[in-house]
Amino acid sequence: MKRGFIGPIGDDIPSIFPIVAGMLLFISTILYANAQVDARNSELLQQEATQKLAYLATQKASFQPGEFQSICKNSLRGFAENNGLKFAVVVKKFCEKGCTRCGNGIDLLNSNVFNEDEMRNSPAFDPNYVCTSEKQPILDEFNAARLDVSNAPKDAVVLTYPFTVPCPDDASPVKGLATLNVIVWKSK
């Protein structure tokens, strides 16, 4: 009786398991790295599109009443829709008339970038200061974030630029400080 000889395949079975495990580990590592690169590229493309949208919006440092609506309709919406962006361009007014919380300057870090005027918190936004998509789901997301900053998309890219607006109202010859916020998001 001969014992210990299983055959050519039986002797190779124990060495097949580490080889298969090593190949699975190698392939899964490559797939994970590829997914990370794709995610980073997607973020970079979103940031690039945000910068291009900002370039279109900031061609001038100030707009006359009604001019912002024309730029929104003719260039911003078209660019955003061609690139599949959920976007909002908000001219946020910081006029000092009636601003009780602006005593020590403007707090850009704690202000809601989606809202054009924090002194006016109505459900409808002012089209002279806000440009966004006309599609209802995007409008709903924007309005939710505008009324409550905790509802803002977590993946939003926000670029803020200095701007001037007529203050204290649209007919005023005096210019006041504002910011132009360019917001692009993907979530939901």
Coordinates of N, CA and C in Angstrom, one line a residue:
M1 N 0.8 -1.2 0.0 CA 0.0 0.0 0.0 C 0.9 1.2 0.0
K2 N 0.6 2.1 -0.9 CA 1.3 3.4 -1.0 C 0.3 4.5 -0.5
R3 N 0.8 5.2 0.5 CA 0.0 6.3 1.1 C 0.7 7.6 0.8
G4 N 0.0 8.7 0.8 CA 0.6 10.0 0.7 C 0.5 10.6 -0.7
F5 N 0.3 9.7 -1.7 CA 0.3 10.2 -3.1 C -1.2 10.4 -3.5
I6 N -1.6 11.6 -3.7 CA -3.0 11.9 -4.1 C -3.1 12.0 -5.6
G7 N -2.2 12.4 -6.2 CA -2.2 12.6 -7.7 C -1.7 13.9 -8.1
P8 N -1.5 14.2 -9.4 CA -1.0 15.5 -9.8 C -1.9 16.7 -9.4
I9 N -3.2 16.5 -9.5 CA -4.1 17.6 -9.2 C -4.2 17.8 -7.7
G10 N -4.3 16.7 -7.0 CA -4.4 16.7 -5.5 C -3.2 17.4 -4.8
D11 N -2.0 17.2 -5.4 CA -0.8 17.8 -4.8 C -0.8 19.4 -5.1
D12 N -1.5 19.8 -6.1 CA -1.5 21.3 -6.5 C -2.6 22.1 -5.8
I13 N -3.6 21.4 -5.3 CA -4.8 22.1 -4.7 C -4.3 23.1 -3.6
P14 N -3.5 22.7 -2.6 CA -3.2 23.7 -1.6 C -2.5 24.9 -2.1
S15 N -1.8 24.9 -3.2 CA -1.1 26.1 -3.7 C -2.0 26.9 -4.6
I16 N -3.1 26.4 -5.0 CA -4.1 27.2 -5.8 C -4.8 28.2 -5.0
F17 N -5.1 28.0 -3.8 CA -5.9 28.9 -2.9 C -5.1 30.2 -2.7
P18 N -3.9 30.2 -2.3 CA -3.2 31.5 -2.2 C -3.0 32.3 -3.5
I19 N -2.9 31.5 -4.6 CA -2.8 32.2 -5.9 C -4.1 32.9 -6.3
V20 N -5.2 32.2 -6.1 CA -6.5 32.8 -6.4 C -6.8 34.0 -5.4
A21 N -6.5 33.8 -4.1 CA -6.7 34.9 -3.2 C -5.8 36.1 -3.6
G22 N -4.6 35.9 -4.0 CA -3.7 37.0 -4.4 C -4.2 37.7 -5.6
M23 N -4.7 37.0 -6.6 CA -5.3 37.6 -7.8 C -6.5 38.4 -7.5
L24 N -7.4 37.9 -6.6 CA -8.6 38.6 -6.2 C -8.2 39.9 -5.5
L25 N -7.2 39.8 -4.6 CA -6.8 41.0 -3.9 C -6.2 42.1 -4.9
F26 N -5.4 41.6 -5.9 CA -4.8 42.5 -6.9 C -5.9 43.2 -7.7
I27 N -6.9 42.4 -8.2 CA -7.9 42.9 -9.0 C -8.8 43.9 -8.2
S28 N -9.2 43.5 -7.0 CA -10.0 44.4 -6.2 C -9.3 45.7 -5.9
T29 N -8.0 45.7 -5.7 CA -7.2 46.9 -5.4 C -7.2 47.8 -6.6
I30 N -7.1 47.2 -7.8 CA -7.1 48.0 -9.0 C -8.5 48.7 -9.2
L31 N -9.6 47.9 -9.0 CA -10.9 48.4 -9.1 C -11.2 49.5 -8.1
Y32 N -10.7 49.4 -6.9 CA -10.9 50.4 -5.9 C -10.2 51.7 -6.3
A33 N -8.9 51.6 -6.7 CA -8.2 52.7 -7.1 C -8.8 53.4 -8.3
N34 N -9.4 52.6 -9.2 CA -10.1 53.2 -10.4 C -11.3 54.0 -10.0
A35 N -12.1 53.4 -9.0 CA -13.2 54.1 -8.5 C -12.9 55.4 -7.8
Q36 N -11.8 55.4 -7.1 CA -11.3 56.7 -6.4 C -10.9 57.7 -7.4
V37 N -10.2 57.3 -8.5 CA -9.8 58.3 -9.5 C -11.0 58.8 -10.2
D38 N -12.0 58.0 -10.5 CA -13.3 58.4 -11.2 C -14.0 59.4 -10.3
A39 N -14.1 59.2 -9.0 CA -14.8 60.1 -8.1 C -14.1 61.4 -8.0
R40 N -12.7 61.4 -8.0 CA -12.0 62.7 -7.9 C -12.1 63.4 -9.3
N41 N -12.1 62.7 -10.4 CA -12.3 63.4 -11.7 C -13.7 64.0 -11.8
S42 N -14.7 63.3 -11.2 CA -16.0 63.9 -11.2 C -16.1 65.2 -10.4
E43 N -15.4 65.2 -9.3 CA -15.4 66.4 -8.4 C -14.7 67.5 -9.2
L44 N -13.6 67.2 -9.8 CA -12.8 68.2 -10.6 C -13.6 68.8 -11.7
L45 N -14.4 67.9 -12.4 CA -15.2 68.4 -13.5 C -16.3 69.3 -13.0
Q46 N -16.9 69.0 -11.8 CA -17.9 69.8 -11.2 C -17.3 71.2 -10.9
Q47 N -16.1 71.2 -10.3 CA -15.5 72.5 -10.0 C -15.1 73.3 -11.2
E48 N -14.7 72.6 -12.2 CA -14.4 73.3 -13.5 C -15.6 73.9 -14.1
A49 N -16.7 73.2 -14.1 CA -18.0 73.7 -14.6 C -18.5 74.9 -13.8
T50 N -18.3 74.8 -12.5 CA -18.6 75.9 -11.6 C -17.8 77.2 -11.9
Q51 N -16.5 77.0 -12.2 CA -15.7 78.1 -12.5 C -16.1 78.7 -13.9
K52 N -16.4 77.9 -14.8 CA -16.9 78.4 -16.1 C -18.2 79.2 -16.0
L53 N -19.1 78.7 -15.2 CA -20.4 79.4 -15.0 C -20.1 80.7 -14.3
A54 N -19.2 80.7 -13.3 CA -18.8 81.9 -12.6 C -18.2 82.9 -13.6
Y55 N -17.4 82.5 -14.5 CA -16.8 83.4 -15.5 C -17.9 84.1 -16.3
L56 N -18.9 83.3 -16.7 CA -20.1 83.9 -17.4 C -20.8 84.9 -16.6
A57 N -21.0 84.6 -15.3 CA -21.8 85.5 -14.4 C -21.0 86.7 -14.0
T58 N -19.7 86.7 -13.9 CA -18.9 87.8 -13.4 C -18.2 88.6 -14.5
Q59 N -18.8 88.6 -15.6 CA -18.2 89.5 -16.7 C -18.3 91.0 -16.3
K60 N -19.2 91.3 -15.5 CA -19.3 92.7 -15.0 C -19.4 92.6 -13.5
A61 N -19.0 93.7 -12.8 CA -19.0 93.7 -11.3 C -20.3 94.3 -10.8
S62 N -21.2 94.7 -11.7 CA -22.5 95.2 -11.3 C -23.4 95.1 -12.5
F63 N -24.7 95.0 -12.1 CA -25.8 94.8 -13.1 C -26.8 95.9 -12.9
Q64 N -27.4 96.4 -14.0 CA -28.5 97.3 -13.9 C -29.8 96.4 -13.7
P65 N -30.8 97.0 -13.1 CA -32.0 96.1 -12.9 C -32.5 95.6 -14.2
G66 N -32.8 94.3 -14.2 CA -33.3 93.6 -15.4 C -32.2 93.0 -16.2
E67 N -30.9 93.5 -16.1 CA -29.8 93.0 -16.9 C -29.4 91.6 -16.4
F68 N -29.5 91.3 -15.2 CA -29.2 90.0 -14.6 C -30.1 88.9 -15.2
Q69 N -31.4 89.3 -15.3 CA -32.4 88.3 -15.9 C -32.0 88.0 -17.3
S70 N -31.6 89.0 -18.1 CA -31.2 88.7 -19.5 C -29.9 87.8 -19.6
I71 N -28.9 88.1 -18.7 CA -27.7 87.2 -18.7 C -28.1 85.8 -18.3
C72 N -29.0 85.7 -17.3 CA -29.4 84.4 -16.8 C -30.1 83.6 -18.0
K73 N -31.0 84.3 -18.6 CA -31.8 83.6 -19.7 C -30.9 83.3 -20.9
N74 N -30.0 84.2 -21.3 CA -29.3 84.0 -22.5 C -28.0 83.2 -22.4
S75 N -27.4 83.2 -21.3 CA -26.1 82.5 -21.2 C -26.0 81.5 -20.0
L76 N -26.4 81.9 -18.8 CA -26.2 81.0 -17.7 C -27.0 79.7 -17.7
R77 N -28.3 79.8 -18.0 CA -29.2 78.7 -18.1 C -28.8 77.7 -19.2
G78 N -28.5 78.3 -20.4 CA -28.0 77.5 -21.5 C -26.8 76.7 -21.2
F79 N -25.8 77.4 -20.6 CA -24.5 76.7 -20.3 C -24.8 75.6 -19.3
A80 N -25.5 75.9 -18.2 CA -25.8 74.9 -17.2 C -26.6 73.7 -17.8
E81 N -27.6 73.9 -18.6 CA -28.3 72.8 -19.1 C -27.5 72.0 -20.1
N82 N -26.6 72.6 -20.9 CA -25.8 71.9 -21.8 C -24.8 71.0 -21.1
N83 N -24.4 71.4 -19.9 CA -23.4 70.6 -19.1 C -24.1 69.8 -18.0
G84 N -25.4 69.8 -18.0 CA -26.2 68.9 -17.0 C -26.0 69.3 -15.6
L85 N -25.9 70.6 -15.3 CA -25.7 71.1 -13.9 C -26.9 71.5 -13.2
K86 N -27.0 71.2 -11.9 CA -27.9 71.8 -11.0 C -27.2 73.1 -10.5
F87 N -27.8 74.2 -10.7 CA -27.0 75.4 -10.4 C -27.9 76.5 -9.8
A88 N -27.3 77.5 -9.2 CA -27.9 78.7 -8.8 C -26.9 79.8 -8.8
V89 N -27.2 81.0 -9.3 CA -26.3 82.1 -9.2 C -27.1 83.2 -8.5
V90 N -26.6 83.5 -7.3 CA -27.3 84.4 -6.4 C -26.5 85.7 -6.1
V91 N -27.1 86.8 -6.4 CA -26.5 88.1 -6.0 C -27.1 88.4 -4.6
K92 N -26.2 88.3 -3.6 CA -26.7 88.4 -2.2 C -26.4 89.8 -1.8
K93 N -27.4 90.6 -1.4 CA -27.3 92.0 -1.0 C -26.9 92.1 0.5
F94 N -26.0 93.0 0.7 CA -25.7 93.3 2.1 C -25.9 94.8 2.3
C95 N -27.0 95.3 1.9 CA -27.3 96.7 2.2 C -27.5 96.9 3.7
E96 N -27.0 98.1 4.2 CA -27.1 98.3 5.6 C -28.5 98.8 6.1
K97 N -29.3 99.2 5.2 CA -30.6 99.7 5.7 C -31.4 98.5 6.3
G98 N -31.8 98.7 7.5 CA -32.6 97.7 8.2 C -31.8 96.5 8.7
C99 N -30.5 96.5 8.5 CA -29.7 95.3 8.9 C -29.2 95.4 10.3
T100 N -29.9 94.8 11.2 CA -29.6 94.9 12.6 C -28.4 94.0 13.0
R101 N -28.2 93.0 12.3 CA -27.1 92.0 12.6 C -25.8 92.3 11.9
C102 N -25.8 93.4 11.1 CA -24.6 93.7 10.3 C -23.7 94.7 11.0
G103 N -23.9 95.0 12.3 CA -23.2 96.0 13.0 C -21.7 95.9 12.9
N104 N -21.2 94.7 13.0 CA -19.7 94.5 13.1 C -19.2 94.0 11.7
G105 N -19.9 94.3 10.7 CA -19.4 93.9 9.3 C -20.3 92.7 8.8
I106 N -19.8 92.1 7.8 CA -20.6 91.1 7.1 C -20.0 89.7 7.4
D107 N -20.9 88.8 7.9 CA -20.5 87.5 8.3 C -20.7 86.6 7.1
L108 N -19.8 86.4 6.2 CA -19.9 85.6 5.0 C -20.0 84.1 5.4
L109 N -19.3 83.7 6.5 CA -19.2 82.3 6.8 C -20.5 81.7 7.3
N110 N -21.3 82.6 8.0 CA -22.6 82.1 8.6 C -23.8 82.5 7.8
S111 N -23.7 83.2 6.7 CA -24.8 83.6 5.9 C -25.2 82.5 5.0
N112 N -26.5 82.5 4.6 CA -27.0 81.4 3.7 C -26.7 81.9 2.2
V113 N -25.8 81.2 1.5 CA -25.4 81.6 0.2 C -26.5 81.5 -0.8
F114 N -27.6 80.7 -0.5 CA -28.7 80.4 -1.4 C -29.7 81.6 -1.3
N115 N -29.7 82.4 -0.3 CA -30.7 83.4 -0.1 C -30.1 84.8 -0.5
E116 N -30.9 85.5 -1.4 CA -30.4 86.7 -1.9 C -30.4 87.9 -0.9
D117 N -31.3 87.8 0.1 CA -31.3 88.9 1.1 C -31.9 88.3 2.4
E118 N -31.0 88.2 3.4 CA -31.5 87.5 4.6 C -32.5 88.4 5.4
M119 N -32.6 89.6 5.1 CA -33.6 90.5 5.7 C -35.0 90.2 5.2
R120 N -35.0 89.6 4.0 CA -36.3 89.3 3.3 C -36.3 87.7 3.2
N121 N -37.1 87.1 3.9 CA -37.1 85.6 3.9 C -38.5 85.1 3.4
S122 N -38.8 85.5 2.2 CA -40.1 85.0 1.6 C -39.9 83.7 0.8
P123 N -40.9 83.0 0.6 CA -40.8 81.7 -0.1 C -40.4 81.9 -1.6
A124 N -40.8 83.1 -2.2 CA -40.4 83.3 -3.6 C -39.1 84.2 -3.6
F125 N -38.2 83.8 -4.5 CA -37.0 84.6 -4.7 C -37.2 85.7 -5.7
D126 N -36.3 86.7 -5.6 CA -36.4 87.8 -6.5 C -35.6 87.5 -7.8
P127 N -36.2 87.4 -8.9 CA -35.5 87.0 -10.2 C -34.5 88.0 -10.6
N128 N -34.5 89.3 -10.0 CA -33.5 90.2 -10.4 C -32.2 89.9 -9.7
Y129 N -32.2 89.0 -8.7 CA -31.0 88.6 -8.0 C -30.7 87.1 -7.9
V130 N -31.5 86.3 -8.5 CA -31.3 84.9 -8.5 C -31.5 84.3 -9.9
C131 N -30.6 83.5 -10.3 CA -30.7 82.7 -11.6 C -30.6 81.3 -11.2
T132 N -31.5 80.5 -11.6 CA -31.4 79.0 -11.4 C -32.2 78.3 -12.5
S133 N -32.2 77.1 -12.5 CA -32.9 76.3 -13.6 C -34.4 76.5 -13.5
E134 N -35.1 76.3 -14.6 CA -36.6 76.4 -14.6 C -37.2 75.0 -14.3
K135 N -36.4 74.0 -14.1 CA -36.9 72.6 -13.9 C -37.4 72.5 -12.4
Q136 N -38.6 72.0 -12.2 CA -39.2 72.0 -10.9 C -38.4 71.2 -9.8
P137 N -37.8 70.1 -10.1 CA -37.0 69.4 -9.0 C -35.8 70.3 -8.5
I138 N -35.2 71.0 -9.5 CA -34.0 71.8 -9.1 C -34.5 73.1 -8.4
L139 N -35.7 73.6 -8.8 CA -36.2 74.8 -8.1 C -36.6 74.4 -6.7
D140 N -37.2 73.2 -6.5 CA -37.5 72.7 -5.1 C -36.3 72.6 -4.2
E141 N -35.2 72.0 -4.8 CA -34.0 71.9 -4.0 C -33.5 73.2 -3.6
F142 N -33.5 74.1 -4.6 CA -33.0 75.5 -4.3 C -33.8 76.2 -3.3
N143 N -35.1 76.2 -3.4 CA -36.0 76.8 -2.5 C -35.9 76.3 -1.1
A144 N -35.7 74.9 -1.0 CA -35.5 74.3 0.4 C -34.2 74.8 1.0
A145 N -33.2 74.9 0.2 CA -31.9 75.4 0.8 C -31.9 76.9 1.0
R146 N -32.7 77.6 0.3 CA -32.8 79.1 0.4 C -33.5 79.4 1.7
L147 N -34.6 78.7 2.1 CA -35.4 79.0 3.3 C -34.7 78.4 4.5
D148 N -33.9 77.3 4.4 CA -33.2 76.7 5.6 C -31.9 76.2 5.1
V149 N -30.8 76.7 5.5 CA -29.5 76.3 5.1 C -29.2 74.9 5.4
S150 N -29.9 74.3 6.4 CA -29.6 72.9 6.8 C -30.1 72.0 5.7
N151 N -31.0 72.4 4.8 CA -31.5 71.6 3.6 C -30.6 71.8 2.4
A152 N -29.5 72.5 2.5 CA -28.6 72.7 1.4 C -27.9 71.4 1.0
P153 N -27.7 71.2 -0.3 CA -27.0 70.0 -0.7 C -25.6 69.9 -0.1
K154 N -25.2 68.8 0.3 CA -23.9 68.6 1.0 C -22.7 68.6 0.0
D155 N -23.0 68.4 -1.3 CA -21.9 68.3 -2.2 C -21.8 69.6 -3.1
A156 N -22.4 70.7 -2.6 CA -22.4 71.9 -3.4 C -21.1 72.5 -3.5
V157 N -20.7 73.0 -4.7 CA -19.5 73.8 -4.8 C -20.0 75.2 -4.9
V158 N -19.4 76.1 -4.0 CA -19.8 77.5 -3.9 C -18.6 78.4 -4.1
L159 N -18.7 79.3 -5.1 CA -17.7 80.3 -5.4 C -18.4 81.6 -5.1
T160 N -17.7 82.5 -4.3 CA -18.2 83.8 -3.9 C -17.3 84.9 -4.4
Y161 N -17.9 85.9 -5.1 CA -17.2 87.0 -5.7 C -17.8 88.3 -5.1
P162 N -16.9 89.4 -5.0 CA -17.5 90.7 -4.6 C -18.3 91.3 -5.7
F163 N -19.3 92.0 -5.3 CA -20.2 92.6 -6.3 C -20.8 93.8 -5.8
T164 N -21.4 94.7 -6.6 CA -22.1 95.9 -6.2 C -23.6 95.8 -6.7
V165 N -24.5 96.4 -5.8 CA -25.9 96.5 -6.2 C -26.4 97.9 -5.7
P166 N -27.5 98.3 -6.3 CA -28.1 99.6 -5.9 C -28.6 99.4 -4.4
C167 N -28.2 100.3 -3.5 CA -28.7 100.2 -2.2 C -29.3 101.5 -1.7
P168 N -30.3 101.5 -1.0 CA -31.0 100.5 -0.3 C -32.0 99.8 -1.1
D169 N -32.4 100.4 -2.3 CA -33.4 99.7 -3.1 C -32.9 99.7 -4.6
D170 N -33.7 99.1 -5.5 CA -33.3 98.9 -6.9 C -33.2 100.3 -7.6
A171 N -33.9 101.3 -7.2 CA -33.9 102.6 -7.9 C -32.8 103.5 -7.3
S172 N -32.1 103.1 -6.3 CA -31.1 104.0 -5.7 C -29.9 104.2 -6.6
P173 N -29.4 105.4 -6.7 CA -28.2 105.7 -7.4 C -26.9 105.3 -6.7
V174 N -27.0 105.0 -5.4 CA -25.9 104.6 -4.5 C -25.7 103.1 -4.7
K175 N -24.4 102.7 -4.8 CA -24.0 101.3 -4.9 C -23.6 100.8 -3.5
G176 N -24.1 99.6 -3.2 CA -23.7 99.0 -2.0 C -23.1 97.6 -2.2
L177 N -22.6 97.0 -1.1 CA -21.8 95.8 -1.2 C -22.8 94.6 -1.4
A178 N -22.3 93.6 -2.2 CA -23.1 92.4 -2.4 C -22.0 91.3 -2.7
T179 N -22.5 90.1 -2.7 CA -21.6 89.0 -3.2 C -22.4 88.3 -4.3
L180 N -21.6 87.8 -5.3 CA -22.2 87.0 -6.3 C -21.8 85.5 -6.0
N181 N -22.8 84.7 -5.6 CA -22.5 83.3 -5.2 C -22.9 82.4 -6.4
V182 N -22.0 81.6 -6.8 CA -22.2 80.6 -7.9 C -22.2 79.3 -7.2
I183 N -23.3 78.6 -7.3 CA -23.5 77.3 -6.6 C -23.9 76.2 -7.6
V184 N -23.1 75.1 -7.5 CA -23.4 74.0 -8.4 C -23.4 72.7 -7.5
W185 N -24.4 71.9 -7.7 CA -24.5 70.6 -6.9 C -25.0 69.5 -7.7
K186 N -24.8 68.3 -7.1 CA -25.2 67.1 -7.9 C -26.3 66.2 -7.1
S187 N -26.3 66.4 -5.8 CA -27.1 65.4 -5.0 C -28.6 65.4 -5.3
K188 N -29.2 64.4 -4.8 CA -30.7 64.1 -4.9 C -31.0 63.7 -6.2

